[in-house]
One Martini backbone bead per residue (centre of mass of N, CA, C, O) as a GRO file, in nm:
protein
  237
    1UNK     BB    1   0.101   0.032   0.013
    2UNK     BB    2   0.093   0.340   0.052
    3UNK     BB    3   0.289   0.599   0.182
    4UNK     BB    4   0.339   0.887   0.333
    5UNK     BB    5   0.627   0.852   0.224
    6UNK     BB    6   0.760   0.822  -0.062
    7UNK     BB    7   0.903   0.609  -0.295
    8UNK     BB    8   1.206   0.588  -0.492
    9UNK     BB    9   1.354   0.423  -0.758
   10UNK     BB   10   1.673   0.364  -0.810
   11UNK     BB   11   1.849   0.321  -1.151
   12UNK     BB   12   2.176   0.299  -1.150
   13UNK     BB   13   2.188  -0.038  -1.148
   14UNK     BB   14   2.077  -0.024  -1.435
   15UNK     BB   15   2.213  -0.222  -1.708
   16UNK     BB   16   2.459  -0.286  -1.887
   17UNK     BB   17   2.720  -0.457  -1.902
   18UNK     BB   18   3.007  -0.274  -1.825
   19UNK     BB   19   2.876  -0.041  -1.680
   20UNK     BB   20   2.855   0.202  -1.465
   21UNK     BB   21   2.734   0.069  -1.155
   22UNK     BB   22   2.610  -0.184  -1.244
   23UNK     BB   23   2.400  -0.489  -1.141
   24UNK     BB   24   2.143  -0.503  -1.333
   25UNK     BB   25   2.158  -0.675  -1.667
   26UNK     BB   26   1.841  -0.745  -1.683
   27UNK     BB   27   1.531  -0.685  -1.791
   28UNK     BB   28   1.385  -0.909  -1.637
   29UNK     BB   29   1.489  -0.830  -1.354
   30UNK     BB   30   1.384  -0.541  -1.354
   31UNK     BB   31   1.088  -0.618  -1.381
   32UNK     BB   32   1.078  -0.761  -1.107
   33UNK     BB   33   1.138  -0.513  -0.941
   34UNK     BB   34   0.898  -0.344  -1.036
   35UNK     BB   35   0.668  -0.534  -0.956
   36UNK     BB   36   0.724  -0.522  -0.653
   37UNK     BB   37   0.722  -0.218  -0.604
   38UNK     BB   38   0.433  -0.164  -0.715
   39UNK     BB   39   0.286  -0.389  -0.545
   40UNK     BB   40   0.371  -0.193  -0.278
   41UNK     BB   41   0.273   0.119  -0.378
   42UNK     BB   42   0.486   0.220  -0.588
   43UNK     BB   43   0.576   0.480  -0.870
   44UNK     BB   44   0.883   0.572  -0.864
   45UNK     BB   45   1.157   0.681  -1.094
   46UNK     BB   46   1.524   0.705  -1.103
   47UNK     BB   47   1.732   0.867  -1.345
   48UNK     BB   48   1.983   0.887  -1.621
   49UNK     BB   49   2.184   0.954  -1.887
   50UNK     BB   50   2.445   0.843  -1.719
   51UNK     BB   51   2.333   0.578  -1.654
   52UNK     BB   52   2.484   0.324  -1.796
   53UNK     BB   53   2.545   0.491  -2.050
   54UNK     BB   54   2.209   0.505  -2.101
   55UNK     BB   55   2.083   0.208  -2.019
   56UNK     BB   56   1.877   0.271  -1.804
   57UNK     BB   57   1.671   0.408  -1.986
   58UNK     BB   58   1.644   0.172  -2.185
   59UNK     BB   59   1.527  -0.028  -1.989
   60UNK     BB   60   1.274   0.136  -1.908
   61UNK     BB   61   1.162   0.145  -2.208
   62UNK     BB   62   1.103  -0.190  -2.186
   63UNK     BB   63   0.892  -0.148  -1.963
   64UNK     BB   64   0.649  -0.214  -1.713
   65UNK     BB   65   0.537   0.050  -1.486
   66UNK     BB   66   0.238   0.070  -1.412
   67UNK     BB   67   0.206   0.395  -1.439
   68UNK     BB   68   0.461   0.505  -1.383
   69UNK     BB   69   0.723   0.741  -1.301
   70UNK     BB   70   0.985   0.956  -1.438
   71UNK     BB   71   1.306   1.057  -1.336
   72UNK     BB   72   1.547   1.278  -1.485
   73UNK     BB   73   1.884   1.357  -1.626
   74UNK     BB   74   2.111   1.613  -1.698
   75UNK     BB   75   2.452   1.601  -1.821
   76UNK     BB   76   2.754   1.784  -1.831
   77UNK     BB   77   2.992   1.622  -2.013
   78UNK     BB   78   3.050   1.900  -2.142
   79UNK     BB   79   3.133   2.195  -2.207
   80UNK     BB   80   2.825   2.354  -2.225
   81UNK     BB   81   2.583   2.135  -2.168
   82UNK     BB   82   2.356   2.378  -2.083
   83UNK     BB   83   2.307   2.463  -2.341
   84UNK     BB   84   2.045   2.459  -2.542
   85UNK     BB   85   2.140   2.247  -2.749
   86UNK     BB   86   2.265   2.017  -2.568
   87UNK     BB   87   2.026   1.991  -2.378
   88UNK     BB   88   1.814   1.901  -2.584
   89UNK     BB   89   1.970   1.661  -2.701
   90UNK     BB   90   1.975   1.500  -2.436
   91UNK     BB   91   1.665   1.486  -2.400
   92UNK     BB   92   1.606   1.337  -2.661
   93UNK     BB   93   1.757   1.081  -2.575
   94UNK     BB   94   1.584   1.018  -2.330
   95UNK     BB   95   1.311   0.990  -2.477
   96UNK     BB   96   1.399   0.762  -2.665
   97UNK     BB   97   1.479   0.558  -2.442
   98UNK     BB   98   1.193   0.574  -2.278
   99UNK     BB   99   0.971   0.633  -2.472
  100UNK     BB  100   0.655   0.602  -2.316
  101UNK     BB  101   0.753   0.733  -2.072
  102UNK     BB  102   0.685   0.935  -1.807
  103UNK     BB  103   0.801   1.262  -1.738
  104UNK     BB  104   0.813   1.440  -1.445
  105UNK     BB  105   1.128   1.500  -1.380
  106UNK     BB  106   1.386   1.746  -1.439
  107UNK     BB  107   1.734   1.736  -1.412
  108UNK     BB  108   2.027   1.880  -1.296
  109UNK     BB  109   2.285   1.689  -1.198
  110UNK     BB  110   2.525   1.907  -1.237
  111UNK     BB  111   2.759   2.125  -1.251
  112UNK     BB  112   2.911   2.362  -1.467
  113UNK     BB  113   3.261   2.443  -1.412
  114UNK     BB  114   3.326   2.568  -1.663
  115UNK     BB  115   3.421   2.834  -1.875
  116UNK     BB  116   3.166   2.734  -2.081
  117UNK     BB  117   2.931   2.803  -1.932
  118UNK     BB  118   2.611   2.866  -1.924
  119UNK     BB  119   2.379   3.071  -1.876
  120UNK     BB  120   2.115   3.027  -1.669
  121UNK     BB  121   1.904   3.167  -1.838
  122UNK     BB  122   1.933   2.983  -2.089
  123UNK     BB  123   1.871   2.716  -1.956
  124UNK     BB  124   1.585   2.791  -1.841
  125UNK     BB  125   1.455   2.872  -2.106
  126UNK     BB  126   1.473   2.593  -2.242
  127UNK     BB  127   1.323   2.437  -2.026
  128UNK     BB  128   1.061   2.599  -2.050
  129UNK     BB  129   1.001   2.519  -2.338
  130UNK     BB  130   0.979   2.211  -2.286
  131UNK     BB  131   0.752   2.235  -2.083
  132UNK     BB  132   0.544   2.377  -2.275
  133UNK     BB  133   0.560   2.115  -2.470
  134UNK     BB  134   0.515   1.861  -2.266
  135UNK     BB  135   0.787   1.679  -2.193
  136UNK     BB  136   0.745   1.761  -1.885
  137UNK     BB  137   0.665   1.847  -1.554
  138UNK     BB  138   0.952   1.930  -1.406
  139UNK     BB  139   1.203   2.107  -1.195
  140UNK     BB  140   1.538   2.029  -1.085
  141UNK     BB  141   1.882   2.096  -0.977
  142UNK     BB  142   2.012   1.914  -0.789
  143UNK     BB  143   2.376   1.902  -0.767
  144UNK     BB  144   2.421   2.201  -0.706
  145UNK     BB  145   2.570   2.475  -0.649
  146UNK     BB  146   2.500   2.730  -0.452
  147UNK     BB  147   2.560   2.964  -0.656
  148UNK     BB  148   2.368   2.853  -0.874
  149UNK     BB  149   2.111   2.874  -0.707
  150UNK     BB  150   2.133   3.178  -0.661
  151UNK     BB  151   2.127   3.261  -0.960
  152UNK     BB  152   1.830   3.141  -1.003
  153UNK     BB  153   1.633   3.278  -0.803
  154UNK     BB  154   1.541   3.545  -0.966
  155UNK     BB  155   1.398   3.343  -1.199
  156UNK     BB  156   1.194   3.239  -0.993
  157UNK     BB  157   0.892   3.149  -0.916
  158UNK     BB  158   0.659   3.171  -0.688
  159UNK     BB  159   0.569   2.884  -0.466
  160UNK     BB  160   0.327   2.804  -0.287
  161UNK     BB  161   0.418   2.548  -0.048
  162UNK     BB  162   0.704   2.517  -0.103
  163UNK     BB  163   1.026   2.404  -0.008
  164UNK     BB  164   3.560   0.117  -0.008
  165UNK     BB  165   3.682   0.097  -0.251
  166UNK     BB  166   3.842   0.323  -0.449
  167UNK     BB  167   3.859   0.107  -0.707
  168UNK     BB  168   3.550   0.023  -0.767
  169UNK     BB  169   3.491   0.330  -0.858
  170UNK     BB  170   3.417   0.663  -0.923
  171UNK     BB  171   3.249   0.680  -0.623
  172UNK     BB  172   3.401   0.535  -0.391
  173UNK     BB  173   3.585   0.753  -0.265
  174UNK     BB  174   3.359   0.944  -0.185
  175UNK     BB  175   3.201   0.751   0.003
  176UNK     BB  176   3.431   0.678   0.193
  177UNK     BB  177   3.493   0.966   0.300
  178UNK     BB  178   3.199   1.023   0.401
  179UNK     BB  179   3.131   0.738   0.586
  180UNK     BB  180   3.362   0.623   0.768
  181UNK     BB  181   3.319   0.806   1.034
  182UNK     BB  182   3.032   0.640   1.098
  183UNK     BB  183   3.081   0.333   1.163
  184UNK     BB  184   3.099   0.316   1.474
  185UNK     BB  185   2.813   0.422   1.529
  186UNK     BB  186   2.661   0.211   1.360
  187UNK     BB  187   2.746  -0.036   1.524
  188UNK     BB  188   2.608   0.053   1.785
  189UNK     BB  189   2.323   0.083   1.668
  190UNK     BB  190   2.291  -0.211   1.579
  191UNK     BB  191   2.291  -0.334   1.863
  192UNK     BB  192   2.038  -0.188   1.962
  193UNK     BB  193   1.826  -0.272   1.750
  194UNK     BB  194   1.874  -0.588   1.777
  195UNK     BB  195   1.784  -0.598   2.082
  196UNK     BB  196   1.474  -0.528   1.954
  197UNK     BB  197   1.431  -0.679   1.669
  198UNK     BB  198   1.579  -0.459   1.476
  199UNK     BB  199   1.687  -0.348   1.202
  200UNK     BB  200   1.876  -0.103   1.077
  201UNK     BB  201   1.710  -0.047   0.825
  202UNK     BB  202   1.433  -0.023   0.962
  203UNK     BB  203   1.502   0.209   1.153
  204UNK     BB  204   1.579   0.417   0.939
  205UNK     BB  205   1.309   0.410   0.777
  206UNK     BB  206   1.111   0.472   1.010
  207UNK     BB  207   1.222   0.744   1.079
  208UNK     BB  208   1.163   0.881   0.808
  209UNK     BB  209   0.852   0.816   0.810
  210UNK     BB  210   0.777   0.911   1.138
  211UNK     BB  211   1.020   1.150   1.244
  212UNK     BB  212   1.060   1.331   1.028
  213UNK     BB  213   1.011   1.618   0.810
  214UNK     BB  214   0.870   1.447   0.624
  215UNK     BB  215   0.629   1.428   0.356
  216UNK     BB  216   0.403   1.366   0.100
  217UNK     BB  217   0.582   1.578  -0.090
  218UNK     BB  218   0.798   1.386  -0.057
  219UNK     BB  219   1.106   1.177  -0.083
  220UNK     BB  220   1.269   0.851  -0.116
  221UNK     BB  221   1.555   0.693  -0.211
  222UNK     BB  222   1.591   0.360  -0.356
  223UNK     BB  223   1.832   0.098  -0.371
  224UNK     BB  224   1.934  -0.184  -0.583
  225UNK     BB  225   2.122  -0.510  -0.664
  226UNK     BB  226   1.866  -0.695  -0.603
  227UNK     BB  227   1.567  -0.847  -0.601
  228UNK     BB  228   1.566  -0.939  -0.283
  229UNK     BB  229   1.569  -0.624  -0.174
  230UNK     BB  230   1.291  -0.497  -0.215
  231UNK     BB  231   1.075  -0.598  -0.014
  232UNK     BB  232   1.211  -0.544   0.267
  233UNK     BB  233   1.245  -0.235   0.221
  234UNK     BB  234   0.947  -0.161   0.171
  235UNK     BB  235   0.831  -0.287   0.427
  236UNK     BB  236   0.999  -0.115   0.625
  237UNK     BB  237   0.867   0.155   0.509
   0.00000   0.00000   0.00000
């Protein structure tokens, strides 16, 4: 059944074998993941043109999402990638890969830090054109730098009510540096939760669902690397 705070299924682990960070490399297996996820009352999917070198979107385009909706992202892979021309070209690729799937939210995946970056006004103007064309539902700026978000603020309309091993892959070193300092505390917390018959995962997810500041208009992304991880995580949620 649907939950108070919705879950969105992160799809960065879906895609062709030997593409970056993918773990589930069969369309049939991904369909099994989707069937379980939707069967438990969830409907959102998060992907990116960058995930699996584009094959995550291609996998989703071959699936029955049971009327679920997709959020995807444009990534400035080359300097100036958020200029109107390259931006639209990347989005056209996403739409072609996703085929019939409905795109709910379009993200800018990360800032273009190059000296050739496009003015934010030009980027948002092109995005607004695509939105008016009915190509997607809304826009979020994703993992943009704070100055970029500040640059965009004067152009945004007011919306009332809104508000381990470093060699394992390109993101491994970043995650290791970020989370290693927390491991000792997490081990202690695990002992406490398990003494009450609650897994660490369940405790974390229940806190987000019932005690955090999140509400029905928010969402939490959940990722899996195997089919058998879907049900226990959604049930814990």
